[in-house]
PDB file of C-alpha atoms in Angstrom:
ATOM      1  CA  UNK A   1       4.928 -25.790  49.603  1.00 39.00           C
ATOM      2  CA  UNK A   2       6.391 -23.387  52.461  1.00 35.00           C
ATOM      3  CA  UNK A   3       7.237 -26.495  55.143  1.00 36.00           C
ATOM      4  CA  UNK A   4      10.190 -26.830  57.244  1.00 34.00           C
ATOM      5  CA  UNK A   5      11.724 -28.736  54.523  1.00 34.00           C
ATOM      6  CA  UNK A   6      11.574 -29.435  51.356  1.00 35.00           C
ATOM      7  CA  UNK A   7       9.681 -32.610  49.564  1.00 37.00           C
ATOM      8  CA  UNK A   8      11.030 -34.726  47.222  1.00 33.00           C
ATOM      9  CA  UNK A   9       9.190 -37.045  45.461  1.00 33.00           C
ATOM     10  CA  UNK A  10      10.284 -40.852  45.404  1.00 32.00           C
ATOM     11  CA  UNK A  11       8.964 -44.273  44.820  1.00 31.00           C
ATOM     12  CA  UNK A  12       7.733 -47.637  46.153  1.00 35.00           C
ATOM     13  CA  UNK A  13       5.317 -49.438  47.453  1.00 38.00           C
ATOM     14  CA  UNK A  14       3.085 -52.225  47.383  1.00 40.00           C
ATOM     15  CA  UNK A  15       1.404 -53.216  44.210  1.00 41.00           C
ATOM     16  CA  UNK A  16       3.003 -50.924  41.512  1.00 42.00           C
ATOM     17  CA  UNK A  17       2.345 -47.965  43.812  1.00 46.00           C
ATOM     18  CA  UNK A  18       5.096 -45.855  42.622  1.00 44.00           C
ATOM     19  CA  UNK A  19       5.286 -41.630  43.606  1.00 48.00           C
ATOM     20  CA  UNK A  20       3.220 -42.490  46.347  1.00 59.00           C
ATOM     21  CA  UNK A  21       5.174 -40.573  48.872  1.00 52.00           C
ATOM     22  CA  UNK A  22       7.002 -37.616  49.485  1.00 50.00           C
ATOM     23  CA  UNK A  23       9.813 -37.261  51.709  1.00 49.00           C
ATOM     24  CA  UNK A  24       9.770 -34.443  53.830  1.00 46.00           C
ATOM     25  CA  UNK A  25      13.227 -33.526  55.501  1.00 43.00           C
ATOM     26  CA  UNK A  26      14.539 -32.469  57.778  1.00 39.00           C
ATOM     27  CA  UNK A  27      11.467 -31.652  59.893  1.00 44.00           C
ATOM     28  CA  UNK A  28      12.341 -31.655  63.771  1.00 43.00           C
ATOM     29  CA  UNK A  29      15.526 -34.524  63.010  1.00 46.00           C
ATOM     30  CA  UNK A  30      18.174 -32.631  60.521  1.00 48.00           C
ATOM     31  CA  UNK A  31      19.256 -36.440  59.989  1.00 51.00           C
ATOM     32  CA  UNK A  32      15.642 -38.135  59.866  1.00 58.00           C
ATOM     33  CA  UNK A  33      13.539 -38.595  56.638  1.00 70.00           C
ATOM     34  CA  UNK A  34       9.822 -38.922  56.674  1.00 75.00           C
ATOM     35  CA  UNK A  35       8.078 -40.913  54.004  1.00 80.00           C
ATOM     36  CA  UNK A  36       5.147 -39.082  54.040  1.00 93.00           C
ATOM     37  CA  UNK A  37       2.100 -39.862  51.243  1.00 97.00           C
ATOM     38  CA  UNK A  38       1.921 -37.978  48.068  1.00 97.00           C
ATOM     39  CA  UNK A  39      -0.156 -34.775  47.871  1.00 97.00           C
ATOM     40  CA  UNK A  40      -0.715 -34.281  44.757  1.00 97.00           C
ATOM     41  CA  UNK A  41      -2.314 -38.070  44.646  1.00 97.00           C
ATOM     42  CA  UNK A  42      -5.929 -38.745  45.345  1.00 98.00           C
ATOM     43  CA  UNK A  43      -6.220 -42.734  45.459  1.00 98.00           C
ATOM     44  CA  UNK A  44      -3.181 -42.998  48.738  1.00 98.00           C
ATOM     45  CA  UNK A  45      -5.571 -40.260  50.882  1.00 99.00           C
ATOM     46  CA  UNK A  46      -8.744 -43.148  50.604  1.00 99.00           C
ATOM     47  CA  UNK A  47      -6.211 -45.531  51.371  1.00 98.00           C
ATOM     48  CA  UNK A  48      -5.432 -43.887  54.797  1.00 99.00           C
ATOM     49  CA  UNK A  49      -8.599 -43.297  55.821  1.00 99.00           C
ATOM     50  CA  UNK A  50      -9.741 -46.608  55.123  1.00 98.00           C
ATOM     51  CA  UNK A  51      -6.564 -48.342  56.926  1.00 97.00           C
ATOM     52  CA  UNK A  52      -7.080 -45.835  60.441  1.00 98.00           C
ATOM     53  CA  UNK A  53     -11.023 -45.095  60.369  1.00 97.00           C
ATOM     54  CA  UNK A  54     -11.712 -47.393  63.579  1.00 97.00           C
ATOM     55  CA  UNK A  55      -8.744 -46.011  65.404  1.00 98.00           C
ATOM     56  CA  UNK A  56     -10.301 -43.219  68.159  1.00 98.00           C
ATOM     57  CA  UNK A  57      -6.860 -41.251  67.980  1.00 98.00           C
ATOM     58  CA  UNK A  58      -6.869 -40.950  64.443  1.00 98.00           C
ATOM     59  CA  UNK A  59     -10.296 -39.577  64.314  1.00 98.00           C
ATOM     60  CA  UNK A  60      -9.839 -37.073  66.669  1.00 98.00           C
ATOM     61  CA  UNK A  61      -6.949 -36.268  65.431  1.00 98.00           C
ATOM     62  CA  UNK A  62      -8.475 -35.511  61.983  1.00 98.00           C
ATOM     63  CA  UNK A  63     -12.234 -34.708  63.252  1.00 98.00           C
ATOM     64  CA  UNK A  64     -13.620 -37.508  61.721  1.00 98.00           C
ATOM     65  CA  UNK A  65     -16.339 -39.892  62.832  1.00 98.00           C
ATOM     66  CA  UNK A  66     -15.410 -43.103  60.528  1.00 97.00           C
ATOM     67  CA  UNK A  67     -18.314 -42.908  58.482  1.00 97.00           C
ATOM     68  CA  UNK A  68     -17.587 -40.089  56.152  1.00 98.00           C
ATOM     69  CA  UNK A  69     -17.646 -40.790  52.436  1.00 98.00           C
ATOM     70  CA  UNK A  70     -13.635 -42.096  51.520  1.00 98.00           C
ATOM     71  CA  UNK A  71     -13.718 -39.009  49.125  1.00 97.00           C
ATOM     72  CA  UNK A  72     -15.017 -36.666  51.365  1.00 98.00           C
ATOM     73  CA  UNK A  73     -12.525 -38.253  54.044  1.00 99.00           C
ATOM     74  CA  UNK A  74      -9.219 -38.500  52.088  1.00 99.00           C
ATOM     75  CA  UNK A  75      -9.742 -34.661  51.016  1.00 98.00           C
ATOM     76  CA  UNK A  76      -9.773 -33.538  54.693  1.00 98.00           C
ATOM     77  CA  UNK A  77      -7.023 -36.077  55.749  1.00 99.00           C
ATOM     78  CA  UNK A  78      -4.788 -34.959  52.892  1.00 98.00           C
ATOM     79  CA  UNK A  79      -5.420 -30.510  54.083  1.00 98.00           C
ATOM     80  CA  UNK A  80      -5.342 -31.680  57.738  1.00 98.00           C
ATOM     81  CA  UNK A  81      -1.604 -33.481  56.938  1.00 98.00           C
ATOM     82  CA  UNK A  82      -0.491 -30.909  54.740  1.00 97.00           C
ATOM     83  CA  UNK A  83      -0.803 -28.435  57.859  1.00 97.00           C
ATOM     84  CA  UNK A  84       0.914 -31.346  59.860  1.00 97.00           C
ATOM     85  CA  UNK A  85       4.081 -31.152  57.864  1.00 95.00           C
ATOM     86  CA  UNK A  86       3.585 -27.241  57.804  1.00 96.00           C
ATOM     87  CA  UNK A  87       3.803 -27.151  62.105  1.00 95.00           C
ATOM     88  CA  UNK A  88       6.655 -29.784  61.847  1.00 92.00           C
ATOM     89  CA  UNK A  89       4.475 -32.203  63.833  1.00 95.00           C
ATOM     90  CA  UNK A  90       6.812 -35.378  63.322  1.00 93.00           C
ATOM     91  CA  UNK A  91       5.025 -37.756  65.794  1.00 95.00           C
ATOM     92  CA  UNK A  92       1.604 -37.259  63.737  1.00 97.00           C
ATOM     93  CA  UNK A  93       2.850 -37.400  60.508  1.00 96.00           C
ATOM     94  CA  UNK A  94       4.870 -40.717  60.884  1.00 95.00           C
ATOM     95  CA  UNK A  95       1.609 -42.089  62.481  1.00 97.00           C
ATOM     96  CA  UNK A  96      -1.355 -40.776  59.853  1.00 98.00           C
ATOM     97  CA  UNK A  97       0.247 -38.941  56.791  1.00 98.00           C
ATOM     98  CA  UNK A  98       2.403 -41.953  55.760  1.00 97.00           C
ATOM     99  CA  UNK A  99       2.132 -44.798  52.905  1.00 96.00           C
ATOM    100  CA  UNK A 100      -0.390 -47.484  54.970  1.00 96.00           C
ATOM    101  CA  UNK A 101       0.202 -51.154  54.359  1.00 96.00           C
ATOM    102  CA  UNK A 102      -3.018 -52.317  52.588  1.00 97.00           C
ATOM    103  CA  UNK A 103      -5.653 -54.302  54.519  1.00 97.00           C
ATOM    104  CA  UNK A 104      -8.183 -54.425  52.166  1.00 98.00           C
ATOM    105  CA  UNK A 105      -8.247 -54.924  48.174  1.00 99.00           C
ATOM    106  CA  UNK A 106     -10.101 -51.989  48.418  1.00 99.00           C
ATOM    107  CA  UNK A 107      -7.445 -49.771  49.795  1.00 98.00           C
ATOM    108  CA  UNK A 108      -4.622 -51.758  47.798  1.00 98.00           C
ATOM    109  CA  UNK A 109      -6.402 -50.311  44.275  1.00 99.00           C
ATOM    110  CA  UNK A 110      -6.772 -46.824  45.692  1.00 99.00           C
ATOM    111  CA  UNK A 111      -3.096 -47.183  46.398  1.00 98.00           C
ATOM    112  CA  UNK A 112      -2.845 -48.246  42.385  1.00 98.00           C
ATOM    113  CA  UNK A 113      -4.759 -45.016  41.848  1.00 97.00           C
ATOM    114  CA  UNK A 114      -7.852 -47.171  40.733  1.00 98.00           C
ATOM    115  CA  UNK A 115     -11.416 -45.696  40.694  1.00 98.00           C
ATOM    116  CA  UNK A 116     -13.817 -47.883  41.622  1.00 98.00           C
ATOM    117  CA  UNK A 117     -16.832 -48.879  39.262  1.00 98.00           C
ATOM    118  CA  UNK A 118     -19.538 -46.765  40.752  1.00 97.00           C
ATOM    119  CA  UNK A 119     -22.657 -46.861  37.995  1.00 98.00           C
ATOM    120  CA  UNK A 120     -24.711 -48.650  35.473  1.00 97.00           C
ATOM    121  CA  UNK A 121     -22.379 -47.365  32.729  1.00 98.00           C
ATOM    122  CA  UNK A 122     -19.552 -48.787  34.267  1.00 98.00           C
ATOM    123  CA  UNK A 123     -20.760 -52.097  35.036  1.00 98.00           C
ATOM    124  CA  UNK A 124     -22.376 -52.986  31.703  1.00 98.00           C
ATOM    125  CA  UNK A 125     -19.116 -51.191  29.624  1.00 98.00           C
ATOM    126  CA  UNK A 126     -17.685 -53.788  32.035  1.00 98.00           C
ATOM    127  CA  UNK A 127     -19.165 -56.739  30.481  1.00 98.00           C
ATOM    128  CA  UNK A 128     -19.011 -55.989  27.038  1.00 98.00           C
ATOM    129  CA  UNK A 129     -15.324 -55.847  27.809  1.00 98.00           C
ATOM    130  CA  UNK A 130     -14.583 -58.783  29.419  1.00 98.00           C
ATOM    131  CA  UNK A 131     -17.902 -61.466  28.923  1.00 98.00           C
ATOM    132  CA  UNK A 132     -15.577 -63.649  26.430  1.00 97.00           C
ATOM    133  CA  UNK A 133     -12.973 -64.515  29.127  1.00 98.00           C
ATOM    134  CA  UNK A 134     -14.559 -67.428  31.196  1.00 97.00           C
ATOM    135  CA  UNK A 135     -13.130 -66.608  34.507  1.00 97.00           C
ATOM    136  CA  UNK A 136     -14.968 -63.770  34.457  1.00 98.00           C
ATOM    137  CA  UNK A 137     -17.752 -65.146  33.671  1.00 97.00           C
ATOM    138  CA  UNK A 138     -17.393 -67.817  36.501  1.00 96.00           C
ATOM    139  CA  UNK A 139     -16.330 -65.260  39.169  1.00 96.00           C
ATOM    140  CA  UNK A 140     -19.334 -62.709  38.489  1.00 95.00           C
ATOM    141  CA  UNK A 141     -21.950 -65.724  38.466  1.00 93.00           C
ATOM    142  CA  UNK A 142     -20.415 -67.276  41.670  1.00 87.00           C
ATOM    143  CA  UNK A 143     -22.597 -70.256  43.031  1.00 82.00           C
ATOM    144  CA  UNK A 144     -26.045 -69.267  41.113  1.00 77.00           C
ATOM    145  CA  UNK A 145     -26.522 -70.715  37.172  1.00 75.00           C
ATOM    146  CA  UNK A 146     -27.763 -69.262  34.052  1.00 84.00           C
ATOM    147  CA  UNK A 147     -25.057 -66.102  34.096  1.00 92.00           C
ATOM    148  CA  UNK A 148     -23.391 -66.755  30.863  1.00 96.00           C
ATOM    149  CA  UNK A 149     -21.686 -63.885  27.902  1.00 96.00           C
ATOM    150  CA  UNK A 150     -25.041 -63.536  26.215  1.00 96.00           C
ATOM    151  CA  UNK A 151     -26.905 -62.162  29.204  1.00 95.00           C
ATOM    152  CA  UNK A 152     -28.528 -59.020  29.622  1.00 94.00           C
ATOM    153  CA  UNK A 153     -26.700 -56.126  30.424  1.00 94.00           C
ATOM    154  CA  UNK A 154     -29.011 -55.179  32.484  1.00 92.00           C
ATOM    155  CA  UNK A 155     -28.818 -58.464  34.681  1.00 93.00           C
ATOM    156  CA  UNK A 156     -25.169 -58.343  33.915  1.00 96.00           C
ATOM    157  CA  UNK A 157     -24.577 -54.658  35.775  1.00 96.00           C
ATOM    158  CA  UNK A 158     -26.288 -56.301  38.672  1.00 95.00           C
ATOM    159  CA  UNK A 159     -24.342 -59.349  38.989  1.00 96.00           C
ATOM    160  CA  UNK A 160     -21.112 -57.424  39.019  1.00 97.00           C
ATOM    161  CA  UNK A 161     -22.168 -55.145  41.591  1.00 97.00           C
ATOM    162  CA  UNK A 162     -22.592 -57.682  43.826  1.00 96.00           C
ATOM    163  CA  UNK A 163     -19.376 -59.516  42.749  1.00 97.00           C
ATOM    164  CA  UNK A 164     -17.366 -55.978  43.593  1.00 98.00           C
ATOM    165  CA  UNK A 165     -19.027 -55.158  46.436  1.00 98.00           C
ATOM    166  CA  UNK A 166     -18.309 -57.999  48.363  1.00 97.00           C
ATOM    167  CA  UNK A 167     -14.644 -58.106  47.367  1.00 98.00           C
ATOM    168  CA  UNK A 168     -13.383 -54.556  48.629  1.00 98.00           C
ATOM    169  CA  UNK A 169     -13.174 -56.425  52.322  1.00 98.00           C
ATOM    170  CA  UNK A 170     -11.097 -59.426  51.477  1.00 98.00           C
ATOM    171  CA  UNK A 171      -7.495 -59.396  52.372  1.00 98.00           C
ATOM    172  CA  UNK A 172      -5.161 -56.841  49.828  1.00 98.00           C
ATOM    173  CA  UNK A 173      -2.862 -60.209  49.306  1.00 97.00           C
ATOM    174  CA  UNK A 174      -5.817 -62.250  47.811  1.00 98.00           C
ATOM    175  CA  UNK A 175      -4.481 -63.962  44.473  1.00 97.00           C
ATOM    176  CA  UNK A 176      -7.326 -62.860  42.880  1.00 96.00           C
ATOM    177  CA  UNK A 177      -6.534 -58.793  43.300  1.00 98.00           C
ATOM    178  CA  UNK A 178      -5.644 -58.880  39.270  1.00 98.00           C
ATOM    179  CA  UNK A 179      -8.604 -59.629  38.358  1.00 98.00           C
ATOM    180  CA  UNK A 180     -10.632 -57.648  40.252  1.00 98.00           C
ATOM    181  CA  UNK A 181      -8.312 -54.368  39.578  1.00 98.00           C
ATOM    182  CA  UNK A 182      -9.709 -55.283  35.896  1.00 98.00           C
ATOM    183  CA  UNK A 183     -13.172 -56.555  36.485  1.00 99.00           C
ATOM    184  CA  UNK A 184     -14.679 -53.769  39.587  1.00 99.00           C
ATOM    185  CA  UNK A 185     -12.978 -50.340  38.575  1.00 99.00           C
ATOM    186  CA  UNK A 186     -13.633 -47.865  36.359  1.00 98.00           C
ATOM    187  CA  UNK A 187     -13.160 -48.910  32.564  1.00 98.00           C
ATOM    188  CA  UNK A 188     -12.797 -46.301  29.534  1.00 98.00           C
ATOM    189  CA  UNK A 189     -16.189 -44.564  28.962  1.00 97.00           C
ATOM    190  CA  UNK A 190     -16.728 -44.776  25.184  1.00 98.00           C
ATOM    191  CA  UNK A 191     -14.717 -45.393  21.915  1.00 99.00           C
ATOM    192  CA  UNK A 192     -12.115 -42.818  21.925  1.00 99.00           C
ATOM    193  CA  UNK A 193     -11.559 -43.726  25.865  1.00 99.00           C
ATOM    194  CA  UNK A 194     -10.726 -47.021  25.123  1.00 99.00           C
ATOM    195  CA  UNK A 195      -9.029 -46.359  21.989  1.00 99.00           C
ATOM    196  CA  UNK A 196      -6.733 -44.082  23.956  1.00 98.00           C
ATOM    197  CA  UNK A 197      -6.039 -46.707  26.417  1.00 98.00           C
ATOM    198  CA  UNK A 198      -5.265 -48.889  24.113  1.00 98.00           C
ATOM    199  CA  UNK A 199      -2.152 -46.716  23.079  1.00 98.00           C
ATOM    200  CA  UNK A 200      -3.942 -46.129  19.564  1.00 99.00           C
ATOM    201  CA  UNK A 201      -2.683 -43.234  17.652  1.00 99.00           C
ATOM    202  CA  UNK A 202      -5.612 -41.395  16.086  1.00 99.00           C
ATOM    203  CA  UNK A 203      -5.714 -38.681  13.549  1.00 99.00           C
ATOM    204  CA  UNK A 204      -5.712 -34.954  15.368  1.00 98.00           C
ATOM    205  CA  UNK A 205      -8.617 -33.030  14.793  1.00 97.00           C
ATOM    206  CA  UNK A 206      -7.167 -30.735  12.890  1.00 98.00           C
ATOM    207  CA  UNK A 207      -5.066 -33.242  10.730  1.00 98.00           C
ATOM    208  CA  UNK A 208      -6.777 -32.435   7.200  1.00 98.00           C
ATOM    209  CA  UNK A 209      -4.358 -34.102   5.445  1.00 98.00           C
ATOM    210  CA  UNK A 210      -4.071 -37.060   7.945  1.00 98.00           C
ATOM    211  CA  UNK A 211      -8.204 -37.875   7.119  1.00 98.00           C
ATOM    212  CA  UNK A 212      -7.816 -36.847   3.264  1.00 98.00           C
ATOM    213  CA  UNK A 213      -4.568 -39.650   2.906  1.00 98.00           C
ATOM    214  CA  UNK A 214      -6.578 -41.801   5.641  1.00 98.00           C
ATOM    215  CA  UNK A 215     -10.045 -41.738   3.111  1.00 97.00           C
ATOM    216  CA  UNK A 216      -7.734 -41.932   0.115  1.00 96.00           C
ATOM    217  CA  UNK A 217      -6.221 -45.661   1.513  1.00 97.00           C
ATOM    218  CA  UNK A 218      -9.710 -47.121   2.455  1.00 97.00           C
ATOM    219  CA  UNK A 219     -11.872 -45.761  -0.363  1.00 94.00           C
ATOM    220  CA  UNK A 220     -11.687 -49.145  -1.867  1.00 93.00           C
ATOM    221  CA  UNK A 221     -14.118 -50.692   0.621  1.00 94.00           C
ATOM    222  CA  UNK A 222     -17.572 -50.207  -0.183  1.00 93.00           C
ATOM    223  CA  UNK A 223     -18.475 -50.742   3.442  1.00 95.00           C
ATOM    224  CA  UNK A 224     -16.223 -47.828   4.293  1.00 96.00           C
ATOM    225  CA  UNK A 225     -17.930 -45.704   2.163  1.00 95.00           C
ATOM    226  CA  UNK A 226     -21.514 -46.347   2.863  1.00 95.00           C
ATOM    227  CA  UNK A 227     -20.828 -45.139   6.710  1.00 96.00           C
ATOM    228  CA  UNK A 228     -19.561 -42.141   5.677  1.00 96.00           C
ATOM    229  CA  UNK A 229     -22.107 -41.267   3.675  1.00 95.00           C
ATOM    230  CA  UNK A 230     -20.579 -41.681   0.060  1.00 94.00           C
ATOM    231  CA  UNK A 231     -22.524 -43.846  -2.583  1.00 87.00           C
ATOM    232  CA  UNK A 232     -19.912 -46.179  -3.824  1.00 79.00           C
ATOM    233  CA  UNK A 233     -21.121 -45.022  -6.961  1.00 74.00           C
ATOM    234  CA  UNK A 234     -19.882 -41.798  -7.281  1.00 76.00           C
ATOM    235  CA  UNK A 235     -16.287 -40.382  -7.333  1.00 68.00           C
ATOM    236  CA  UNK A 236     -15.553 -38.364  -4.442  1.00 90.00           C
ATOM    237  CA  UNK A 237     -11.871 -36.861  -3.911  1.00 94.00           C
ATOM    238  CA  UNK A 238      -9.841 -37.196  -0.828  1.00 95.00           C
ATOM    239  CA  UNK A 239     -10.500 -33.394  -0.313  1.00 95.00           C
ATOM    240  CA  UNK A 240     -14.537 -34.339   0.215  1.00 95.00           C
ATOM    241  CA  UNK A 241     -13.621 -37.893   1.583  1.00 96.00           C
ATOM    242  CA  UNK A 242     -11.523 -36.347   4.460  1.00 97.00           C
ATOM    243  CA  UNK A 243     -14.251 -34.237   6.144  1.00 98.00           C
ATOM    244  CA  UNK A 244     -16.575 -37.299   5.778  1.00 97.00           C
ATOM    245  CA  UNK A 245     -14.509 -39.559   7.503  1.00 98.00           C
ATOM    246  CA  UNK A 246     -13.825 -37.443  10.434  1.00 98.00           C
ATOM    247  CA  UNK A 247     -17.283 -36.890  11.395  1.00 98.00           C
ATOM    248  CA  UNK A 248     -17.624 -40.466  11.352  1.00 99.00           C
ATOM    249  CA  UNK A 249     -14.874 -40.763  13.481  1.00 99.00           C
ATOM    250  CA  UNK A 250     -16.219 -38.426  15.559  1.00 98.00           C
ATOM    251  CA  UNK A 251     -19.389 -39.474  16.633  1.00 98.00           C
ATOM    252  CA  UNK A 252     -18.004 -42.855  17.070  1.00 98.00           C
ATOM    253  CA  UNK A 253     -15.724 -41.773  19.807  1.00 98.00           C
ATOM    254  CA  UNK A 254     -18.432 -40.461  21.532  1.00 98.00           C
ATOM    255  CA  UNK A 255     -20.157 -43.672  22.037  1.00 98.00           C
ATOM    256  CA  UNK A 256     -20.694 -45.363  24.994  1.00 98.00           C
ATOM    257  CA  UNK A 257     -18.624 -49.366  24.946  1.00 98.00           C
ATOM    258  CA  UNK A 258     -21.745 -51.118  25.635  1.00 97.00           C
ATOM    259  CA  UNK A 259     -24.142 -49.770  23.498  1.00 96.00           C
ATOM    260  CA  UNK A 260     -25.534 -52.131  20.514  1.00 93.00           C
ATOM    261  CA  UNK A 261     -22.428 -53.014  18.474  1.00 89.00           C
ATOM    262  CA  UNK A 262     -19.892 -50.906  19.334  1.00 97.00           C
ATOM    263  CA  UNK A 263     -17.783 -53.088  21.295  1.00 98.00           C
ATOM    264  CA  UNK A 264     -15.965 -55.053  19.582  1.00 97.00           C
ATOM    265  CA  UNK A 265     -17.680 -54.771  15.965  1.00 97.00           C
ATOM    266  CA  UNK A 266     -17.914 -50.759  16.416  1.00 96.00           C
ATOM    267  CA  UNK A 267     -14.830 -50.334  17.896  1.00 98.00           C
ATOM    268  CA  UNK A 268     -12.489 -52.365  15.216  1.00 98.00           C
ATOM    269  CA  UNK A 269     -13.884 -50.486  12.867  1.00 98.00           C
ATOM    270  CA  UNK A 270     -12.841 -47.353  14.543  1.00 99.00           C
ATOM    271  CA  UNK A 271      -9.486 -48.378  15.329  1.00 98.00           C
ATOM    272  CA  UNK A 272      -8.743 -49.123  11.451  1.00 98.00           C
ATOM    273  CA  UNK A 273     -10.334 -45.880  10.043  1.00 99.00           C
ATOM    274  CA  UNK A 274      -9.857 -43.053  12.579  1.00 99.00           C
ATOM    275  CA  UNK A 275      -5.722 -44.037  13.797  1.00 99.00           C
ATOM    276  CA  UNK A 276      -2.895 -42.383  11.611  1.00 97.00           C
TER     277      UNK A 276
END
């Protein structure tokens, strides 16, 4: 970036907000360093907007009315500051481009970098993920009865929409942030999502002989064999068995968490067949 100094990326923050900022130096002080948030981060830009969007001066300083869309907002803030540190403009910077202090949970987890759960997918993978632990269970159903792990998903999407929604006001120190960094943002998509999340190491595509030696070690199980499509029957080698497997494999990544079975039953399964 052509500025009057360069930026060098450093750490800290509130709530494991690490390579938020940038430090732009010298700027208009040759012995003053300004913090200034990261660029090349998305989460810290929705965080300023949300901390300054009443403020009149930071508005017109940024030609915003308050009511934009955060990720419409943060895009313009983070181009309008860019050209701040460009003109050397110290006294704006320090005031609007900076690392805010969180006032909401909702800006603390775009500080953590968090998306927010934003659709039916995401709610009900949501549940299937977390309906065994009871907290959950008890936060989601709040005051009303009848919420428990075996309810619909449909009711269940619902439920946590409500739950989320009216915990991105409450204070960013509320004990309960942990939870709802888990329970109200965005959870791995499907199988190999999660999988990769996880920190499971699966077999590369293009790994014949990782699927052939994988086939060879579970062939034994005739469960194993009837979903990939071999009759336990018949003798198949490692060299047909390996091809079999992966496309297995592969259109169980592909599925969504909450659909029938797959998580956990689905899942375990694919963890055990499709990892090296």
């Amino acid at each position: 970036m052509n500025t009057a100094g360069k930026l060098l990326a450093t750490t800290g923050a509130m709530g494991g907000c690490g390579g938020a900022y940038f430090v732009a130096k010298p700027l208009l002080s040759p012995d003053k360093q300004i913090t200034t948030a990261d660029f090349n981060k998305k989460g810290v830009w929705k965080a300023i907007f949300l901390t300054h969007k009443e403020d009149a001066n930071f508005k017109s300083t940024f030609s915003l009315t308050g009511s934009e869309a955060v990720d419409t907002a943060s895009v313009s803030i983070r181009d309008k500051c860019k050209q701040l540190v460009k003109d050397n403009s110290k006294d704006l910077i320090e005031k609007w481009c900076v690392v805010p202090t969180p006032k909401t949970i909702e800006a603390r987890l775009y500080l953590d970098e968090k998306e927010l759960a934003s659709d039916d997918d995401d709610r009900q993978n949501l549940f299937v993920l977390y309906k065994e632990d009871e907290g959950f269970i008890n936060a989601i159903k709040g005051d009303g009865s009848g919420f428990t792990k075996n309810s619909n998903k449909s009711d269940a999407k619902t439920k946590i929409e409500t739950y989320c929604s009216s915990k991105m006001s409450v204070s960013a120190e509320d004990p309960s942030y942990s939870n709802i960094k888990n329970w109200c943002t965005k959870p791995p998509r499907d199988v190999k999502a999660k999988l990769v999340e996880d920190g499971i190491v699966l077999i590369g595509e293009s790994d014949t002989a990782g699927w052939a030696d994988k086939y060879e070690k579970l062939k034994g199980e005739s469960a194993f064999l009837t979903a990939i499509g071999v009759s336990t029957g018949s003798a198949v080698d490692k060299a047909e068995g390996g091809p079999k497997l992966k496309t297995w494999c592969t259109t169980e990544y592909s599925k969504k968490l909450h659909d029938n079975d797959v998580y956990p039953t689905n899942f375990e399964l694919s963890k055990t067949r499709c990892s090296k």
